[in-house]
C-alpha cells in the first residue's frame, strides 16, 4: 500500500476504523443470533460518496458495494472498472434504466414488479451481443417486499401477496437468477415486528425456491434486528462512510 496525500491517508484511516467497528457489530449480532458471522455479507452503500471512497474500501477488503441511482452508479462503476468488486443495485429501478444497470451490477435487490423482470431479462439478453465471447453470469435478483400496509410508492417493494408470483417470474426468466428477498424496514415501526414478518415470508419463498436463500435486510440503524431475523446481506451506508449530505 502506498502513502497517498494526507487527506487520502486520513480518509483511509477513518474508513478502516468504521469498517472494523461495523464488522464487530455484525459479528456481535451474529453471535447473539447463534449464527456464524460469515453467514452475513456486508454491502457497503456508497451513494453520494465518490469513487475514491470505493477504491479505499476495496483496498480495505470490501468486495460488495451498493448504489441506489443509476445516474450516479454508472459513472462510478466506470471509474472503478479496474477493481475486483461486485456492484449491488439497491434502489427503485425504472424499466428504462435496466439496460444501463445490467452493464455493471451483479445483483439487483429491488425487483418489485413483472415489467421490471421483463426489462431486466431483455437487457441481459441483449448485453450478450458484442461481448458474448464468454457466457455472462446470470444476474442475481432479489424480490423486494413491501413491509408496511400504508405504503409509500417511492420506497418500492411488492405486496406480500404478489411475492410468490414475482419470484416464479424471476426464476423462469432467462439470464436472471432468483437469489432471495430484500426489504427496507418501514419508517416509524419497530423493525423487530417488520423483520419478523419478513422472515415468515422468506420461509414461504424458500419452500418454493430452496436455492434462493439470500435475505437482504438491515441498514445502519437496524442491522442487529435484521440479523436476528435471518438477514444474509446487510446494506450499510452511514455507519461506514459517514453522514450523507442532506440534499440527497
Ligand atoms: C441508502 C440505503 C441503504 C443504507 O442506508 P444507511 O442508513 O446509510 O445504512 C440501504 N438500503 C437502501 C435501499 C438504501 O437506499
PDB file of C-alpha atoms and ligand atoms in Angstrom:
ATOM      1  CA  UNK A   1       0.000   0.000   0.000  1.00  0.00           C
ATOM      2  CA  UNK A   2       1.457   3.371  -0.997  1.00  0.00           C
ATOM      3  CA  UNK A   3       1.060   6.542   1.024  1.00  0.00           C
ATOM      4  CA  UNK A   4      -1.312   8.936  -0.694  1.00  0.00           C
ATOM      5  CA  UNK A   5      -1.779  12.616   0.049  1.00  0.00           C
ATOM      6  CA  UNK A   6      -2.620  13.445   3.697  1.00  0.00           C
ATOM      7  CA  UNK A   7      -6.371  13.797   3.091  1.00  0.00           C
ATOM      8  CA  UNK A   8      -6.486  10.361   1.494  1.00  0.00           C
ATOM      9  CA  UNK A   9      -4.467   8.844   4.321  1.00  0.00           C
ATOM     10  CA  UNK A  10      -6.873  10.356   6.826  1.00  0.00           C
ATOM     11  CA  UNK A  11      -9.922   9.104   4.930  1.00  0.00           C
ATOM     12  CA  UNK A  12      -8.407   5.632   4.705  1.00  0.00           C
ATOM     13  CA  UNK A  13      -7.869   5.583   8.480  1.00  0.00           C
ATOM     14  CA  UNK A  14     -11.413   6.772   9.098  1.00  0.00           C
ATOM     15  CA  UNK A  15     -12.900   4.144   6.784  1.00  0.00           C
ATOM     16  CA  UNK A  16     -10.691   1.432   8.303  1.00  0.00           C
ATOM     17  CA  UNK A  17     -11.881   2.347  11.818  1.00  0.00           C
ATOM     18  CA  UNK A  18     -15.534   2.475  10.725  1.00  0.00           C
ATOM     19  CA  UNK A  19     -15.166  -0.849   8.933  1.00  0.00           C
ATOM     20  CA  UNK A  20     -13.633  -2.532  11.975  1.00  0.00           C
ATOM     21  CA  UNK A  21     -16.431  -1.225  14.201  1.00  0.00           C
ATOM     22  CA  UNK A  22     -19.061  -2.339  11.704  1.00  0.00           C
ATOM     23  CA  UNK A  23     -17.577  -5.813  11.346  1.00  0.00           C
ATOM     24  CA  UNK A  24     -17.594  -6.097  15.149  1.00  0.00           C
ATOM     25  CA  UNK A  25     -21.275  -5.052  15.239  1.00  0.00           C
ATOM     26  CA  UNK A  26     -22.139  -7.678  12.633  1.00  0.00           C
ATOM     27  CA  UNK A  27     -20.135 -10.346  14.479  1.00  0.00           C
ATOM     28  CA  UNK A  28     -21.866  -9.481  17.777  1.00  0.00           C
ATOM     29  CA  UNK A  29     -25.277  -9.587  16.120  1.00  0.00           C
ATOM     30  CA  UNK A  30     -24.470 -12.950  14.551  1.00  0.00           C
ATOM     31  CA  UNK A  31     -23.252 -14.361  17.861  1.00  0.00           C
ATOM     32  CA  UNK A  32     -26.403 -13.133  19.619  1.00  0.00           C
ATOM     33  CA  UNK A  33     -28.480 -14.867  16.947  1.00  0.00           C
ATOM     34  CA  UNK A  34     -26.441 -18.083  17.196  1.00  0.00           C
ATOM     35  CA  UNK A  35     -25.254 -17.707  13.613  1.00  0.00           C
ATOM     36  CA  UNK A  36     -21.740 -17.762  12.127  1.00  0.00           C
ATOM     37  CA  UNK A  37     -20.559 -14.246  11.264  1.00  0.00           C
ATOM     38  CA  UNK A  38     -19.553 -15.327   7.775  1.00  0.00           C
ATOM     39  CA  UNK A  39     -23.230 -16.078   7.038  1.00  0.00           C
ATOM     40  CA  UNK A  40     -23.623 -12.342   6.682  1.00  0.00           C
ATOM     41  CA  UNK A  41     -22.342 -10.315   3.751  1.00  0.00           C
ATOM     42  CA  UNK A  42     -21.894  -6.594   4.221  1.00  0.00           C
ATOM     43  CA  UNK A  43     -22.820  -4.483   1.209  1.00  0.00           C
ATOM     44  CA  UNK A  44     -21.232  -1.030   1.512  1.00  0.00           C
ATOM     45  CA  UNK A  45     -23.761   1.508   0.218  1.00  0.00           C
ATOM     46  CA  UNK A  46     -21.624   4.272  -1.279  1.00  0.00           C
ATOM     47  CA  UNK A  47     -24.354   6.562  -2.668  1.00  0.00           C
ATOM     48  CA  UNK A  48     -23.350  10.255  -2.542  1.00  0.00           C
ATOM     49  CA  UNK A  49     -19.718   9.251  -1.829  1.00  0.00           C
ATOM     50  CA  UNK A  50     -17.010   9.400  -4.525  1.00  0.00           C
ATOM     51  CA  UNK A  51     -15.338   6.588  -6.438  1.00  0.00           C
ATOM     52  CA  UNK A  52     -12.187   7.347  -4.406  1.00  0.00           C
ATOM     53  CA  UNK A  53     -14.011   6.002  -1.327  1.00  0.00           C
ATOM     54  CA  UNK A  54     -14.981   2.834  -3.200  1.00  0.00           C
ATOM     55  CA  UNK A  55     -11.313   2.387  -4.090  1.00  0.00           C
ATOM     56  CA  UNK A  56     -10.252   2.753  -0.442  1.00  0.00           C
ATOM     57  CA  UNK A  57     -12.958   0.324   0.718  1.00  0.00           C
ATOM     58  CA  UNK A  58     -11.802  -2.276  -1.775  1.00  0.00           C
ATOM     59  CA  UNK A  59      -8.208  -1.833  -0.552  1.00  0.00           C
ATOM     60  CA  UNK A  60      -9.569  -2.444   2.956  1.00  0.00           C
ATOM     61  CA  UNK A  61     -11.147  -5.725   1.863  1.00  0.00           C
ATOM     62  CA  UNK A  62     -14.708  -4.767   0.952  1.00  0.00           C
ATOM     63  CA  UNK A  63     -15.938  -6.780  -2.029  1.00  0.00           C
ATOM     64  CA  UNK A  64     -19.613  -5.784  -2.256  1.00  0.00           C
ATOM     65  CA  UNK A  65     -20.702  -2.223  -2.981  1.00  0.00           C
ATOM     66  CA  UNK A  66     -24.250  -0.892  -3.341  1.00  0.00           C
ATOM     67  CA  UNK A  67     -25.774   2.095  -5.099  1.00  0.00           C
ATOM     68  CA  UNK A  68     -29.375   3.268  -5.439  1.00  0.00           C
ATOM     69  CA  UNK A  69     -29.403   5.508  -8.534  1.00  0.00           C
ATOM     70  CA  UNK A  70     -28.192   4.548 -11.968  1.00  0.00           C
ATOM     71  CA  UNK A  71     -27.294   8.147 -12.810  1.00  0.00           C
ATOM     72  CA  UNK A  72     -24.711   8.132 -10.030  1.00  0.00           C
ATOM     73  CA  UNK A  73     -23.753   4.456 -10.106  1.00  0.00           C
ATOM     74  CA  UNK A  74     -22.991   4.046 -13.821  1.00  0.00           C
ATOM     75  CA  UNK A  75     -20.128   6.606 -13.952  1.00  0.00           C
ATOM     76  CA  UNK A  76     -18.825   5.464 -10.552  1.00  0.00           C
ATOM     77  CA  UNK A  77     -18.701   1.861 -11.745  1.00  0.00           C
ATOM     78  CA  UNK A  78     -16.779   3.031 -14.846  1.00  0.00           C
ATOM     79  CA  UNK A  79     -14.218   4.794 -12.666  1.00  0.00           C
ATOM     80  CA  UNK A  80     -13.806   1.586 -10.663  1.00  0.00           C
ATOM     81  CA  UNK A  81     -13.694  -0.791 -13.623  1.00  0.00           C
ATOM     82  CA  UNK A  82     -10.172  -1.928 -12.686  1.00  0.00           C
ATOM     83  CA  UNK A  83     -11.243  -3.074  -9.188  1.00  0.00           C
ATOM     84  CA  UNK A  84     -12.351  -6.523  -8.057  1.00  0.00           C
ATOM     85  CA  UNK A  85     -15.817  -5.932  -6.638  1.00  0.00           C
ATOM     86  CA  UNK A  86     -19.474  -6.738  -7.086  1.00  0.00           C
ATOM     87  CA  UNK A  87     -21.961  -3.900  -7.606  1.00  0.00           C
ATOM     88  CA  UNK A  88     -25.367  -4.285  -5.978  1.00  0.00           C
ATOM     89  CA  UNK A  89     -28.208  -2.110  -7.226  1.00  0.00           C
ATOM     90  CA  UNK A  90     -30.423  -1.467  -4.195  1.00  0.00           C
ATOM     91  CA  UNK A  91     -32.717   1.415  -5.209  1.00  0.00           C
ATOM     92  CA  UNK A  92     -36.010   1.888  -7.009  1.00  0.00           C
ATOM     93  CA  UNK A  93     -35.366   0.948 -10.618  1.00  0.00           C
ATOM     94  CA  UNK A  94     -37.164   2.343 -13.658  1.00  0.00           C
ATOM     95  CA  UNK A  95     -37.514  -0.099 -16.546  1.00  0.00           C
ATOM     96  CA  UNK A  96     -35.732   2.307 -18.914  1.00  0.00           C
ATOM     97  CA  UNK A  97     -32.623   2.091 -16.705  1.00  0.00           C
ATOM     98  CA  UNK A  98     -32.419  -1.709 -16.813  1.00  0.00           C
ATOM     99  CA  UNK A  99     -30.101  -1.707 -19.819  1.00  0.00           C
ATOM    100  CA  UNK A 100     -27.603   0.536 -18.066  1.00  0.00           C
ATOM    101  CA  UNK A 101     -27.767  -1.229 -14.700  1.00  0.00           C
ATOM    102  CA  UNK A 102     -27.069  -4.709 -16.089  1.00  0.00           C
ATOM    103  CA  UNK A 103     -23.765  -3.450 -17.550  1.00  0.00           C
ATOM    104  CA  UNK A 104     -22.217  -3.112 -14.092  1.00  0.00           C
ATOM    105  CA  UNK A 105     -24.483  -4.726 -11.489  1.00  0.00           C
ATOM    106  CA  UNK A 106     -24.089  -8.350 -10.396  1.00  0.00           C
ATOM    107  CA  UNK A 107     -27.109  -8.179  -8.109  1.00  0.00           C
ATOM    108  CA  UNK A 108     -30.368  -6.203  -8.243  1.00  0.00           C
ATOM    109  CA  UNK A 109     -32.050  -6.055  -4.809  1.00  0.00           C
ATOM    110  CA  UNK A 110     -35.157  -4.139  -5.844  1.00  0.00           C
ATOM    111  CA  UNK A 111     -37.176  -6.280  -8.257  1.00  0.00           C
ATOM    112  CA  UNK A 112     -40.773  -5.418  -7.392  1.00  0.00           C
ATOM    113  CA  UNK A 113     -42.961  -5.784 -10.489  1.00  0.00           C
ATOM    114  CA  UNK A 114     -43.356  -8.034 -13.539  1.00  0.00           C
ATOM    115  CA  UNK A 115     -42.489  -5.276 -16.019  1.00  0.00           C
ATOM    116  CA  UNK A 116     -39.103  -4.885 -14.360  1.00  0.00           C
ATOM    117  CA  UNK A 117     -38.443  -8.637 -14.549  1.00  0.00           C
ATOM    118  CA  UNK A 118     -39.103  -8.469 -18.292  1.00  0.00           C
ATOM    119  CA  UNK A 119     -36.947  -5.376 -18.763  1.00  0.00           C
ATOM    120  CA  UNK A 120     -34.005  -6.901 -16.886  1.00  0.00           C
ATOM    121  CA  UNK A 121     -34.266 -10.206 -18.760  1.00  0.00           C
ATOM    122  CA  UNK A 122     -34.332  -8.375 -22.085  1.00  0.00           C
ATOM    123  CA  UNK A 123     -31.385  -6.180 -21.076  1.00  0.00           C
ATOM    124  CA  UNK A 124     -29.283  -9.177 -20.008  1.00  0.00           C
ATOM    125  CA  UNK A 125     -30.151 -10.981 -23.245  1.00  0.00           C
ATOM    126  CA  UNK A 126     -29.193  -8.028 -25.434  1.00  0.00           C
ATOM    127  CA  UNK A 127     -25.994  -7.451 -23.463  1.00  0.00           C
ATOM    128  CA  UNK A 128     -24.771 -10.802 -24.746  1.00  0.00           C
ATOM    129  CA  UNK A 129     -24.253  -9.268 -28.210  1.00  0.00           C
ATOM    130  CA  UNK A 130     -20.821  -7.679 -28.580  1.00  0.00           C
ATOM    131  CA  UNK A 131     -19.113  -9.279 -25.587  1.00  0.00           C
ATOM    132  CA  UNK A 132     -20.782 -12.658 -25.996  1.00  0.00           C
ATOM    133  CA  UNK A 133     -17.453 -14.491 -26.268  1.00  0.00           C
ATOM    134  CA  UNK A 134     -17.759 -15.662 -22.681  1.00  0.00           C
ATOM    135  CA  UNK A 135     -21.247 -16.513 -21.423  1.00  0.00           C
ATOM    136  CA  UNK A 136     -22.461 -13.856 -18.994  1.00  0.00           C
ATOM    137  CA  UNK A 137     -23.118 -14.744 -15.366  1.00  0.00           C
ATOM    138  CA  UNK A 138     -26.846 -14.699 -14.714  1.00  0.00           C
ATOM    139  CA  UNK A 139     -27.984 -11.507 -12.988  1.00  0.00           C
ATOM    140  CA  UNK A 140     -28.894 -12.291  -9.377  1.00  0.00           C
ATOM    141  CA  UNK A 141     -32.231 -10.774  -8.468  1.00  0.00           C
ATOM    142  CA  UNK A 142     -33.869 -10.242  -5.103  1.00  0.00           C
ATOM    143  CA  UNK A 143     -37.600  -9.601  -4.933  1.00  0.00           C
ATOM    144  CA  UNK A 144     -38.214  -6.538  -2.780  1.00  0.00           C
ATOM    145  CA  UNK A 145     -41.032  -6.999  -0.275  1.00  0.00           C
ATOM    146  CA  UNK A 146     -43.115  -4.102   0.981  1.00  0.00           C
ATOM    147  CA  UNK A 147     -43.464  -4.436   4.752  1.00  0.00           C
ATOM    148  CA  UNK A 148     -45.886  -1.594   5.505  1.00  0.00           C
ATOM    149  CA  UNK A 149     -49.566  -1.527   4.547  1.00  0.00           C
ATOM    150  CA  UNK A 150     -49.645   2.225   4.361  1.00  0.00           C
ATOM    151  CA  UNK A 151     -47.096   2.182   1.612  1.00  0.00           C
ATOM    152  CA  UNK A 152     -45.070   4.994   0.133  1.00  0.00           C
ATOM    153  CA  UNK A 153     -44.648   4.008  -3.544  1.00  0.00           C
ATOM    154  CA  UNK A 154     -41.308   5.870  -3.694  1.00  0.00           C
ATOM    155  CA  UNK A 155     -39.785   3.278  -1.393  1.00  0.00           C
ATOM    156  CA  UNK A 156     -40.658   0.370  -3.668  1.00  0.00           C
ATOM    157  CA  UNK A 157     -41.488  -3.215  -2.938  1.00  0.00           C
ATOM    158  CA  UNK A 158     -44.102  -5.766  -3.928  1.00  0.00           C
ATOM    159  CA  UNK A 159     -47.038  -6.533  -1.659  1.00  0.00           C
ATOM    160  CA  UNK A 160     -46.514  -9.816   0.196  1.00  0.00           C
ATOM    161  CA  UNK A 161     -49.414 -11.403  -1.704  1.00  0.00           C
ATOM    162  CA  UNK A 162     -47.640 -10.690  -5.007  1.00  0.00           C
ATOM    163  CA  UNK A 163     -44.264 -12.047  -3.929  1.00  0.00           C
ATOM    164  CA  UNK A 164     -44.722 -15.741  -4.870  1.00  0.00           C
ATOM    165  CA  UNK A 165     -45.713 -14.979  -8.482  1.00  0.00           C
ATOM    166  CA  UNK A 166     -42.899 -12.456  -8.833  1.00  0.00           C
ATOM    167  CA  UNK A 167     -40.364 -14.984  -7.524  1.00  0.00           C
ATOM    168  CA  UNK A 168     -41.671 -17.545 -10.024  1.00  0.00           C
ATOM    169  CA  UNK A 169     -41.325 -14.988 -12.839  1.00  0.00           C
ATOM    170  CA  UNK A 170     -37.701 -14.205 -11.932  1.00  0.00           C
ATOM    171  CA  UNK A 171     -36.854 -17.896 -11.617  1.00  0.00           C
ATOM    172  CA  UNK A 172     -38.349 -18.575 -15.053  1.00  0.00           C
ATOM    173  CA  UNK A 173     -36.673 -15.641 -16.822  1.00  0.00           C
ATOM    174  CA  UNK A 174     -33.628 -16.476 -18.903  1.00  0.00           C
ATOM    175  CA  UNK A 175     -30.475 -14.654 -17.818  1.00  0.00           C
ATOM    176  CA  UNK A 176     -31.853 -13.957 -14.331  1.00  0.00           C
ATOM    177  CA  UNK A 177     -31.315 -15.996 -11.193  1.00  0.00           C
ATOM    178  CA  UNK A 178     -33.658 -15.668  -8.241  1.00  0.00           C
ATOM    179  CA  UNK A 179     -31.399 -15.114  -5.205  1.00  0.00           C
ATOM    180  CA  UNK A 180     -33.982 -14.360  -2.496  1.00  0.00           C
ATOM    181  CA  UNK A 181     -35.789 -11.420  -0.944  1.00  0.00           C
ATOM    182  CA  UNK A 182     -34.993  -7.879   0.150  1.00  0.00           C
ATOM    183  CA  UNK A 183     -36.805  -5.361   2.326  1.00  0.00           C
ATOM    184  CA  UNK A 184     -36.436  -1.998   3.987  1.00  0.00           C
ATOM    185  CA  UNK A 185     -37.953  -1.631   7.459  1.00  0.00           C
ATOM    186  CA  UNK A 186     -40.915   0.768   7.420  1.00  0.00           C
ATOM    187  CA  UNK A 187     -40.403   4.210   8.915  1.00  0.00           C
ATOM    188  CA  UNK A 188     -41.915   4.642  12.339  1.00  0.00           C
ATOM    189  CA  UNK A 189     -42.417   0.969  13.120  1.00  0.00           C
ATOM    190  CA  UNK A 190     -40.403  -1.264  15.420  1.00  0.00           C
ATOM    191  CA  UNK A 191     -38.082  -3.053  12.961  1.00  0.00           C
ATOM    192  CA  UNK A 192     -38.369  -6.229  15.030  1.00  0.00           C
ATOM    193  CA  UNK A 193     -42.022  -6.678  14.095  1.00  0.00           C
ATOM    194  CA  UNK A 194     -41.362  -5.872  10.436  1.00  0.00           C
ATOM    195  CA  UNK A 195     -38.383  -8.226  10.156  1.00  0.00           C
ATOM    196  CA  UNK A 196     -40.363 -10.998  11.875  1.00  0.00           C
ATOM    197  CA  UNK A 197     -42.978 -10.684   9.093  1.00  0.00           C
ATOM    198  CA  UNK A 198     -40.191 -10.688   6.515  1.00  0.00           C
ATOM    199  CA  UNK A 199     -38.690 -13.859   7.971  1.00  0.00           C
ATOM    200  CA  UNK A 200     -42.034 -15.646   7.647  1.00  0.00           C
ATOM    201  CA  UNK A 201     -42.416 -14.504   4.022  1.00  0.00           C
ATOM    202  CA  UNK A 202     -38.834 -15.639   3.330  1.00  0.00           C
ATOM    203  CA  UNK A 203     -39.569 -19.093   4.762  1.00  0.00           C
ATOM    204  CA  UNK A 204     -42.535 -19.498   2.378  1.00  0.00           C
ATOM    205  CA  UNK A 205     -40.449 -18.282  -0.553  1.00  0.00           C
ATOM    206  CA  UNK A 206     -37.646 -20.777   0.238  1.00  0.00           C
ATOM    207  CA  UNK A 207     -40.142 -23.617   0.332  1.00  0.00           C
ATOM    208  CA  UNK A 208     -40.812 -22.847  -3.358  1.00  0.00           C
ATOM    209  CA  UNK A 209     -37.225 -21.924  -4.340  1.00  0.00           C
ATOM    210  CA  UNK A 210     -34.824 -23.605  -1.910  1.00  0.00           C
ATOM    211  CA  UNK A 211     -31.649 -22.286  -3.575  1.00  0.00           C
ATOM    212  CA  UNK A 212     -32.820 -18.680  -3.394  1.00  0.00           C
ATOM    213  CA  UNK A 213     -31.766 -18.259   0.210  1.00  0.00           C
ATOM    214  CA  UNK A 214     -30.487 -14.692   0.404  1.00  0.00           C
ATOM    215  CA  UNK A 215     -32.272 -12.237   2.642  1.00  0.00           C
ATOM    216  CA  UNK A 216     -31.184  -8.616   2.222  1.00  0.00           C
ATOM    217  CA  UNK A 217     -32.311  -6.585   5.227  1.00  0.00           C
ATOM    218  CA  UNK A 218     -30.837  -4.255   7.786  1.00  0.00           C
ATOM    219  CA  UNK A 219     -29.077  -0.922   7.445  1.00  0.00           C
ATOM    220  CA  UNK A 220     -27.111   1.360   9.785  1.00  0.00           C
ATOM    221  CA  UNK A 221     -29.977   1.744  12.288  1.00  0.00           C
ATOM    222  CA  UNK A 222     -31.404  -1.757  12.339  1.00  0.00           C
ATOM    223  CA  UNK A 223     -28.837  -4.317  11.253  1.00  0.00           C
ATOM    224  CA  UNK A 224     -28.899  -6.141  14.625  1.00  0.00           C
ATOM    225  CA  UNK A 225     -32.647  -6.733  14.339  1.00  0.00           C
ATOM    226  CA  UNK A 226     -32.267  -7.860  10.723  1.00  0.00           C
ATOM    227  CA  UNK A 227     -29.528 -10.354  11.598  1.00  0.00           C
ATOM    228  CA  UNK A 228     -31.697 -11.695  14.437  1.00  0.00           C
ATOM    229  CA  UNK A 229     -34.392 -12.445  11.848  1.00  0.00           C
ATOM    230  CA  UNK A 230     -32.153 -14.144   9.308  1.00  0.00           C
ATOM    231  CA  UNK A 231     -30.611 -11.423   7.133  1.00  0.00           C
ATOM    232  CA  UNK A 232     -27.783 -12.795   4.975  1.00  0.00           C
ATOM    233  CA  UNK A 233     -26.934  -9.392   3.444  1.00  0.00           C
ATOM    234  CA  UNK A 234     -26.917  -6.108   5.339  1.00  0.00           C
ATOM    235  CA  UNK A 235     -26.731  -2.868   3.340  1.00  0.00           C
ATOM    236  CA  UNK A 236     -24.795  -0.271   5.266  1.00  0.00           C
ATOM    237  CA  UNK A 237     -24.061   3.313   4.290  1.00  0.00           C
ATOM    238  CA  UNK A 238     -23.709   5.850   7.116  1.00  0.00           C
ATOM    239  CA  UNK A 239     -22.090   3.588   9.718  1.00  0.00           C
ATOM    240  CA  UNK A 240     -19.270   3.014   7.271  1.00  0.00           C
ATOM    241  CA  UNK A 241     -18.941   6.175   5.184  1.00  0.00           C
ATOM    242  CA  UNK A 242     -20.408   8.803   7.498  1.00  0.00           C
ATOM    243  CA  UNK A 243     -23.398  11.090   7.299  1.00  0.00           C
ATOM    244  CA  UNK A 244     -24.630  11.783   3.770  1.00  0.00           C
ATOM    245  CA  UNK A 245     -25.069  15.377   2.584  1.00  0.00           C
ATOM    246  CA  UNK A 246     -28.629  16.407   3.453  1.00  0.00           C
ATOM    247  CA  UNK A 247     -29.658  17.474  -0.030  1.00  0.00           C
ATOM    248  CA  UNK A 248     -29.829  13.938  -1.434  1.00  0.00           C
TER     249      UNK A 248
HETATM  250  C1  LIG B   1     -29.120   4.219   1.461  1.00  0.00           C
HETATM  251  C2  LIG B   1     -29.604   2.838   1.534  1.00  0.00           C
HETATM  252  C3  LIG B   1     -29.079   1.927   2.468  1.00  0.00           C
HETATM  253  C4  LIG B   1     -28.029   2.315   3.509  1.00  0.00           C
HETATM  254  O1  LIG B   1     -28.624   3.092   4.493  1.00  0.00           O
HETATM  255  P1  LIG B   1     -27.817   3.597   5.792  1.00  0.00           P
HETATM  256  O2  LIG B   1     -28.911   4.008   6.697  1.00  0.00           O
HETATM  257  O3  LIG B   1     -26.943   4.708   5.338  1.00  0.00           O
HETATM  258  O4  LIG B   1     -27.043   2.448   6.309  1.00  0.00           O
HETATM  259  C5  LIG B   1     -29.566   0.633   2.457  1.00  0.00           C
HETATM  260  N1  LIG B   1     -30.511   0.241   1.577  1.00  0.00           N
HETATM  261  C6  LIG B   1     -31.037   1.069   0.660  1.00  0.00           C
HETATM  262  C7  LIG B   1     -32.072   0.555  -0.266  1.00  0.00           C
HETATM  263  C8  LIG B   1     -30.604   2.395   0.604  1.00  0.00           C
HETATM  264  O5  LIG B   1     -31.137   3.213  -0.298  1.00  0.00           O
END
